[in-house]
Tab-separated table of C-alpha atoms in Angstrom:
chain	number	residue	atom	x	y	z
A	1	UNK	CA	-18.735	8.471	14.885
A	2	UNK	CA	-16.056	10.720	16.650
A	3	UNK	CA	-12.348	9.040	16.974
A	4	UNK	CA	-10.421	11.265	19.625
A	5	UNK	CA	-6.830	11.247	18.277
A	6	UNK	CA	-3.578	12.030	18.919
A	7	UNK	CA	-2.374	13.866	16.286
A	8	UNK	CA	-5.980	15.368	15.124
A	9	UNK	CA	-7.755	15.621	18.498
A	10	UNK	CA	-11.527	14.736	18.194
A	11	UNK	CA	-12.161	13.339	14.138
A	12	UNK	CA	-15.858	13.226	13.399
A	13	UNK	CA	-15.925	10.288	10.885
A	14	UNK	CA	-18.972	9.651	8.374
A	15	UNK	CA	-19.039	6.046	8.557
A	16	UNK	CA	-19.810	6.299	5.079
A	17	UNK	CA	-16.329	7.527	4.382
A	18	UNK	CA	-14.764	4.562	6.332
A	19	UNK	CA	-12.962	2.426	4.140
A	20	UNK	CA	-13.100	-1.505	5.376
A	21	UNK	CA	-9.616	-3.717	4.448
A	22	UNK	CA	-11.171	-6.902	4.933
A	23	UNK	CA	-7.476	-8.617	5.288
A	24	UNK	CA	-5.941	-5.535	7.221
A	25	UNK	CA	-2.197	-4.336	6.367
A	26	UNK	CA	0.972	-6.859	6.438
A	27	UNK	CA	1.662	-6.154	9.768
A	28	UNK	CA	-1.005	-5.046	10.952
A	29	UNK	CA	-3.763	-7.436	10.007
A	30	UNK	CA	-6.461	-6.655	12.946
A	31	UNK	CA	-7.164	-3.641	12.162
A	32	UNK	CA	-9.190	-3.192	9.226
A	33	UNK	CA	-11.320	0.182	8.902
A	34	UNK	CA	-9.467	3.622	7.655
A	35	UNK	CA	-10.489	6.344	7.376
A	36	UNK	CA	-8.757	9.336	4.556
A	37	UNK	CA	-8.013	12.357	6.441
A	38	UNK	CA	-7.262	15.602	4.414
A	39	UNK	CA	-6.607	18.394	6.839
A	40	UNK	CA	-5.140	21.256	4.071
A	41	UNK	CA	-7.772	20.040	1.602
A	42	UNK	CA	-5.170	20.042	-0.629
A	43	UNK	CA	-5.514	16.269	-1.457
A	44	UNK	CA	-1.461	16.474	-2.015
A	45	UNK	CA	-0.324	14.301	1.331
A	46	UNK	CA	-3.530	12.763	3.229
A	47	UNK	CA	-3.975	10.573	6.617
A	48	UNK	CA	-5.321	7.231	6.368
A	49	UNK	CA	-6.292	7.061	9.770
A	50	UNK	CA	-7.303	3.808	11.695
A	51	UNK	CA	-10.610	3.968	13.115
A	52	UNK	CA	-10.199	1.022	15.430
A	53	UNK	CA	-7.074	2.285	16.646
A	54	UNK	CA	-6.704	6.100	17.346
A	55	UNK	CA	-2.920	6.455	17.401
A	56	UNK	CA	-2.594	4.612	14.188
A	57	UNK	CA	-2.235	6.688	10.639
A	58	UNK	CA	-0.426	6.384	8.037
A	59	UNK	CA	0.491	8.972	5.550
A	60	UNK	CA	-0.722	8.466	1.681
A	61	UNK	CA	0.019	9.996	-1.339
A	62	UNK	CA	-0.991	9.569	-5.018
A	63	UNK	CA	1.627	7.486	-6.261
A	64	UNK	CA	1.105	9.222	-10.202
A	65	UNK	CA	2.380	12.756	-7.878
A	66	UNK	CA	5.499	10.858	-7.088
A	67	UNK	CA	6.196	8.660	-10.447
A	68	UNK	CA	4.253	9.706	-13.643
A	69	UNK	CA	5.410	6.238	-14.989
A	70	UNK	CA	4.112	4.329	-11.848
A	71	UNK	CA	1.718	1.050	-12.745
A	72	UNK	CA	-0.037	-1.841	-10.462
A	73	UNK	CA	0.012	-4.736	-12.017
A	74	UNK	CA	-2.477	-6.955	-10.310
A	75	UNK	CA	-3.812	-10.388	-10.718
A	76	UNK	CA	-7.668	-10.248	-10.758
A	77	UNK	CA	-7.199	-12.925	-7.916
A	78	UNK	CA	-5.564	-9.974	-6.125
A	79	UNK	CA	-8.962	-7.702	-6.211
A	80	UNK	CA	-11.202	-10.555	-5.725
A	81	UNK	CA	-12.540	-9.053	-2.421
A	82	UNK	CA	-12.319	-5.787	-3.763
A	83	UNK	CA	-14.994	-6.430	-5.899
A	84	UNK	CA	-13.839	-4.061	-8.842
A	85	UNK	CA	-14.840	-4.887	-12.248
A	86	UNK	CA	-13.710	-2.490	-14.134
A	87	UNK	CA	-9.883	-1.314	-13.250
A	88	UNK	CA	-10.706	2.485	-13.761
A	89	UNK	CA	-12.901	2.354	-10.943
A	90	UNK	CA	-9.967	1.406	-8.275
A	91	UNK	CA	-8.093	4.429	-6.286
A	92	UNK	CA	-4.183	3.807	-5.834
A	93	UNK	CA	-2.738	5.043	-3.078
A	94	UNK	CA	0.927	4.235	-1.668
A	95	UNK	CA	2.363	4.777	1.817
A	96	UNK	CA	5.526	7.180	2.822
A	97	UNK	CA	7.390	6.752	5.390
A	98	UNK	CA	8.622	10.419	6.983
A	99	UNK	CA	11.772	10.152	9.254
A	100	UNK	CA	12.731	12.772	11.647
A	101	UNK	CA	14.672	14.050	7.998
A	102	UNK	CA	11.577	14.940	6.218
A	103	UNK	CA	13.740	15.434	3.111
A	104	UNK	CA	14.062	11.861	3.252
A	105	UNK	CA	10.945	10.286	3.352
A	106	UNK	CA	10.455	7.247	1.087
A	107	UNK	CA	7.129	5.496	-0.504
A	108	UNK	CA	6.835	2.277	-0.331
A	109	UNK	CA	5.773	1.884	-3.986
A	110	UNK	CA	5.960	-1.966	-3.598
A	111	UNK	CA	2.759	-2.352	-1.535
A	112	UNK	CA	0.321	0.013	-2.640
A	113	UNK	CA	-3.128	0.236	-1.526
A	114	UNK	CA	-5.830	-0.585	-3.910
A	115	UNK	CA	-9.237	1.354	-2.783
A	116	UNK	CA	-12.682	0.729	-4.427
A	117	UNK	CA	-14.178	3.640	-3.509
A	118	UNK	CA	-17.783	2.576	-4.369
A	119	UNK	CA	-17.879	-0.681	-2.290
A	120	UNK	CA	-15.455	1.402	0.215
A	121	UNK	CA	-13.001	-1.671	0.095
A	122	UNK	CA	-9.229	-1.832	0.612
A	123	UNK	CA	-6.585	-3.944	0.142
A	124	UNK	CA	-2.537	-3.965	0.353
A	125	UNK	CA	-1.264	-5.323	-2.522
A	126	UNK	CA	2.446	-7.288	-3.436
A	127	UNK	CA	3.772	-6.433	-6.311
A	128	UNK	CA	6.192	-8.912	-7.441
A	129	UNK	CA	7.746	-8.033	-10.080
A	130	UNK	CA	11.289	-6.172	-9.985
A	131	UNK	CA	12.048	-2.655	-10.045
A	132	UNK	CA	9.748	-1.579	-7.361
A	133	UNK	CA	10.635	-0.962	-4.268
A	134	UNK	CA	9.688	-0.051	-0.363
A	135	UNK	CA	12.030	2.571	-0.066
A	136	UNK	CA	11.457	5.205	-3.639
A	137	UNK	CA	12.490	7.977	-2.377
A	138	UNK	CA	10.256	11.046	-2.570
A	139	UNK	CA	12.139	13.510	-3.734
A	140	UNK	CA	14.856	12.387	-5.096
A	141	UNK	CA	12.367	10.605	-7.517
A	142	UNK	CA	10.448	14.745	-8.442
A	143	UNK	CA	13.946	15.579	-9.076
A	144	UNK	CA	14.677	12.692	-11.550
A	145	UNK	CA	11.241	13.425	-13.712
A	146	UNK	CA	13.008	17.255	-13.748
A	147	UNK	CA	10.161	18.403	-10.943
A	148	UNK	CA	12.228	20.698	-8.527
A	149	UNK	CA	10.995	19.645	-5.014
A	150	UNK	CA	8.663	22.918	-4.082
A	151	UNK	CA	8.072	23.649	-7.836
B	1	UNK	CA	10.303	-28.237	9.571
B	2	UNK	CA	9.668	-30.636	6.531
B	3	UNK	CA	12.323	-31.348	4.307
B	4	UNK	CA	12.177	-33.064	0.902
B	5	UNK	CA	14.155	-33.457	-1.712
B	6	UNK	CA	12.884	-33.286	-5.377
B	7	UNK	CA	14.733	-33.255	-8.770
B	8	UNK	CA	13.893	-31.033	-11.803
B	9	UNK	CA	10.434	-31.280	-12.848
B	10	UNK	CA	9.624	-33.301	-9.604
B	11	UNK	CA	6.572	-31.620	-7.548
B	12	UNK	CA	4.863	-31.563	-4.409
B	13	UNK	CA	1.485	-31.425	-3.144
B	14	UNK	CA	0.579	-28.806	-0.239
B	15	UNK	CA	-3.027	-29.819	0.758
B	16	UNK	CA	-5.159	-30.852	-1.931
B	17	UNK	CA	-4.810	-28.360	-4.702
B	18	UNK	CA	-1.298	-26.096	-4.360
B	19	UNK	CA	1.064	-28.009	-6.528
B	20	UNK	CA	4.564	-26.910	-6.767
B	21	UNK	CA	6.938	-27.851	-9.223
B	22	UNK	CA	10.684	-27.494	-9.564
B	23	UNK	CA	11.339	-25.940	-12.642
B	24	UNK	CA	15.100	-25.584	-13.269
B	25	UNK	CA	17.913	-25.779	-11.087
B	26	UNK	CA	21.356	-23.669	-11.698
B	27	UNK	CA	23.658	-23.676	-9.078
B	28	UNK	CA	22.374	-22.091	-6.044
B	29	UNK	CA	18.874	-21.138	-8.151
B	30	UNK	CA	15.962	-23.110	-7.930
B	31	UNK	CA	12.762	-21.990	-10.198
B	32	UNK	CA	10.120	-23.084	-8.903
B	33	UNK	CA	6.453	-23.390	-10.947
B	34	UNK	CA	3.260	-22.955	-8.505
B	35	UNK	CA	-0.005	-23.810	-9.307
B	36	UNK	CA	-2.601	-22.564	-6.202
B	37	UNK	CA	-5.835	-21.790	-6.071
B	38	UNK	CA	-6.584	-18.145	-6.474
B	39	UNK	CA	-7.361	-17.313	-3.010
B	40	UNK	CA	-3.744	-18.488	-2.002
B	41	UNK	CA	-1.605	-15.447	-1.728
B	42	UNK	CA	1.885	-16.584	-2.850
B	43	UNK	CA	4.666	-13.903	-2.683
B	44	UNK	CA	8.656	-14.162	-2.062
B	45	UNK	CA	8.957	-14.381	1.688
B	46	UNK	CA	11.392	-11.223	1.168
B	47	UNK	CA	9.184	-8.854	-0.276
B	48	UNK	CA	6.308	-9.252	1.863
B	49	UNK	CA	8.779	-9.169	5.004
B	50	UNK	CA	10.103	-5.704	3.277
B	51	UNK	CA	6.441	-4.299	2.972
B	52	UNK	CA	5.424	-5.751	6.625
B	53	UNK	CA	8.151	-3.820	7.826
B	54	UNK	CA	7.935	-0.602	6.064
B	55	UNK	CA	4.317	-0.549	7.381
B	56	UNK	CA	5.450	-0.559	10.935
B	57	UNK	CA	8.060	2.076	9.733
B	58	UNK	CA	5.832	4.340	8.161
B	59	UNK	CA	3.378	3.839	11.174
B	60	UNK	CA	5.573	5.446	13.603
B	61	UNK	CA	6.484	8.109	11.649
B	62	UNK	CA	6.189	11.352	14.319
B	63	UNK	CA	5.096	14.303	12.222
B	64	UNK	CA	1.915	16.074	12.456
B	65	UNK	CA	1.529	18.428	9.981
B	66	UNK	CA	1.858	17.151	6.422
B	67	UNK	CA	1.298	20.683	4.574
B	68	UNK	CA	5.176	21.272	5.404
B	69	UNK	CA	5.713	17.719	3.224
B	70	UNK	CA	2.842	19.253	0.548
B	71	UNK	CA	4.966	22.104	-0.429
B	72	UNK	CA	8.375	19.640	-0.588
B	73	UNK	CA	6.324	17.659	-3.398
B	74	UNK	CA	4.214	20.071	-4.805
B	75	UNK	CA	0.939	20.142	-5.832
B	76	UNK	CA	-0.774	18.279	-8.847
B	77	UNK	CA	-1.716	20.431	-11.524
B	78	UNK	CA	-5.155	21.395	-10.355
B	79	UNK	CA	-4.867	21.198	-6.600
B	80	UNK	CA	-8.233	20.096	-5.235
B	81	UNK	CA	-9.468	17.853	-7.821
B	82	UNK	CA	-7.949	14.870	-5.892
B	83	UNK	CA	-9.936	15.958	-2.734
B	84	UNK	CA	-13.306	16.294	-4.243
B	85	UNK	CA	-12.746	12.881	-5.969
B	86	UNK	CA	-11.241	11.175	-2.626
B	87	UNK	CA	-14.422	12.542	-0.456
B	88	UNK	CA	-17.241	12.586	-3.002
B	89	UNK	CA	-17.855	16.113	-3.077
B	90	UNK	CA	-20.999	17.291	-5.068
């Protein structure tokens, strides 16, 4: 399947590799197939690139990158349609939003995205409990576990 | 909008089976015990009106290169393991 982008020009997707989030993202609840999207390989800072939607992406990171001490704590109720039995299975990615400051950027650690890479399902989670927030900023956060930003 | 007024450890039915409960009430706090089935989502209004919005944030964020943004984080300790994980790499 080839997505003709804006920001990557013409993506050939494996429609294996498309991840389905049966109830969407708050916000943005009709769209519901992503696809990752590593351009450097790197696997530091990836896409997650809507494949019903071409100018839609967000940008994901590994949230254990940003906070070593960062946990989802999830009902099983809130992976029911995930259809993950065993925890270790699920990916965890969170979103960042990048300003026109890119020293600024935040990740919104309060909403992470819980992938089941097997069944290739996704959900947005809400985690309620305090001390988690939208806004964790990126690199203000490195510098507080002593990890100089570029280090 | 409907509007009801309960005292402590007074409840009311929404549909059939989401029961909620008034717990305690301090001064301008209200607890507030529900009991849903487990397909019901419940979440404080706020939080889920933060994370709505920082979605639509995040969404219209204008960069277009991210390696830039790799080298502000830095790598994990074996760059690449991530990607062969995320995209199933033999």
């Amino acid at each position: 399947m080839l997505i003709e982008t804006p920001r990557f020009g013409k993506l050939e997707v494996d429609e294996e590799k498309v991840i389905s989030f049966p109830e969407g993202l708050l916000g943005f609840r009709d769209f519901k197939r992503y696809v990752f999207h590593d351009p450097s390989g790197k696997g530091i800072l990836l896409w997650m690139q809507s494949v019903d939607v071409p100018t839609l992406a967000f940008v994901v990171a590994d949230p254990r990158l940003l906070k070593q001490d960062y946990e989802v704590k999830v009902t099983a109720a809130q992976l029911e349609g995930l259809d993950i039995s065993d925890p270790s299975q699920a990916q965890v990615w969170v979103i960042l939003t990048i300003p026109e400051d890119p020293t600024k950027m935040t990740a919104n650690l309060q909403g992470p995205l819980v992938v089941n890479p097997g069944r290739r399902l996704g959900a947005q989670v809400v985690l309620n409990e305090e001390g988690v927030t939208t806004k964790h900023p990126v690199l203000e956060g490195l510098k507080a576990q002593g990890r100089a930003p570029g280090a | 909008m409907l509007v009801l007024s309960r005292q402590k450890n007074e409840a009311i039915m929404i549909g059939d089976d989401v029961e909620i409960t008034v717990v305690d009430i301090r001064g301008d706090r209200v607890r507030l015990g529900i009991t849903a089935p487990q397909s019901v989502r419940v979440h404080r209004k706020e939080v889920y009106e933060a994370i709505r919005r920082e979605n639509i944030e995040a969404s219209r964020t204008k960069i277009e290169d991210l390696s830039a943004l790799d080298k502000l984080i830095g790598g994990p300790e074996k760059p690449g393991d991530k990607d062969k994980e995320q995209n199933g790499e033999k």
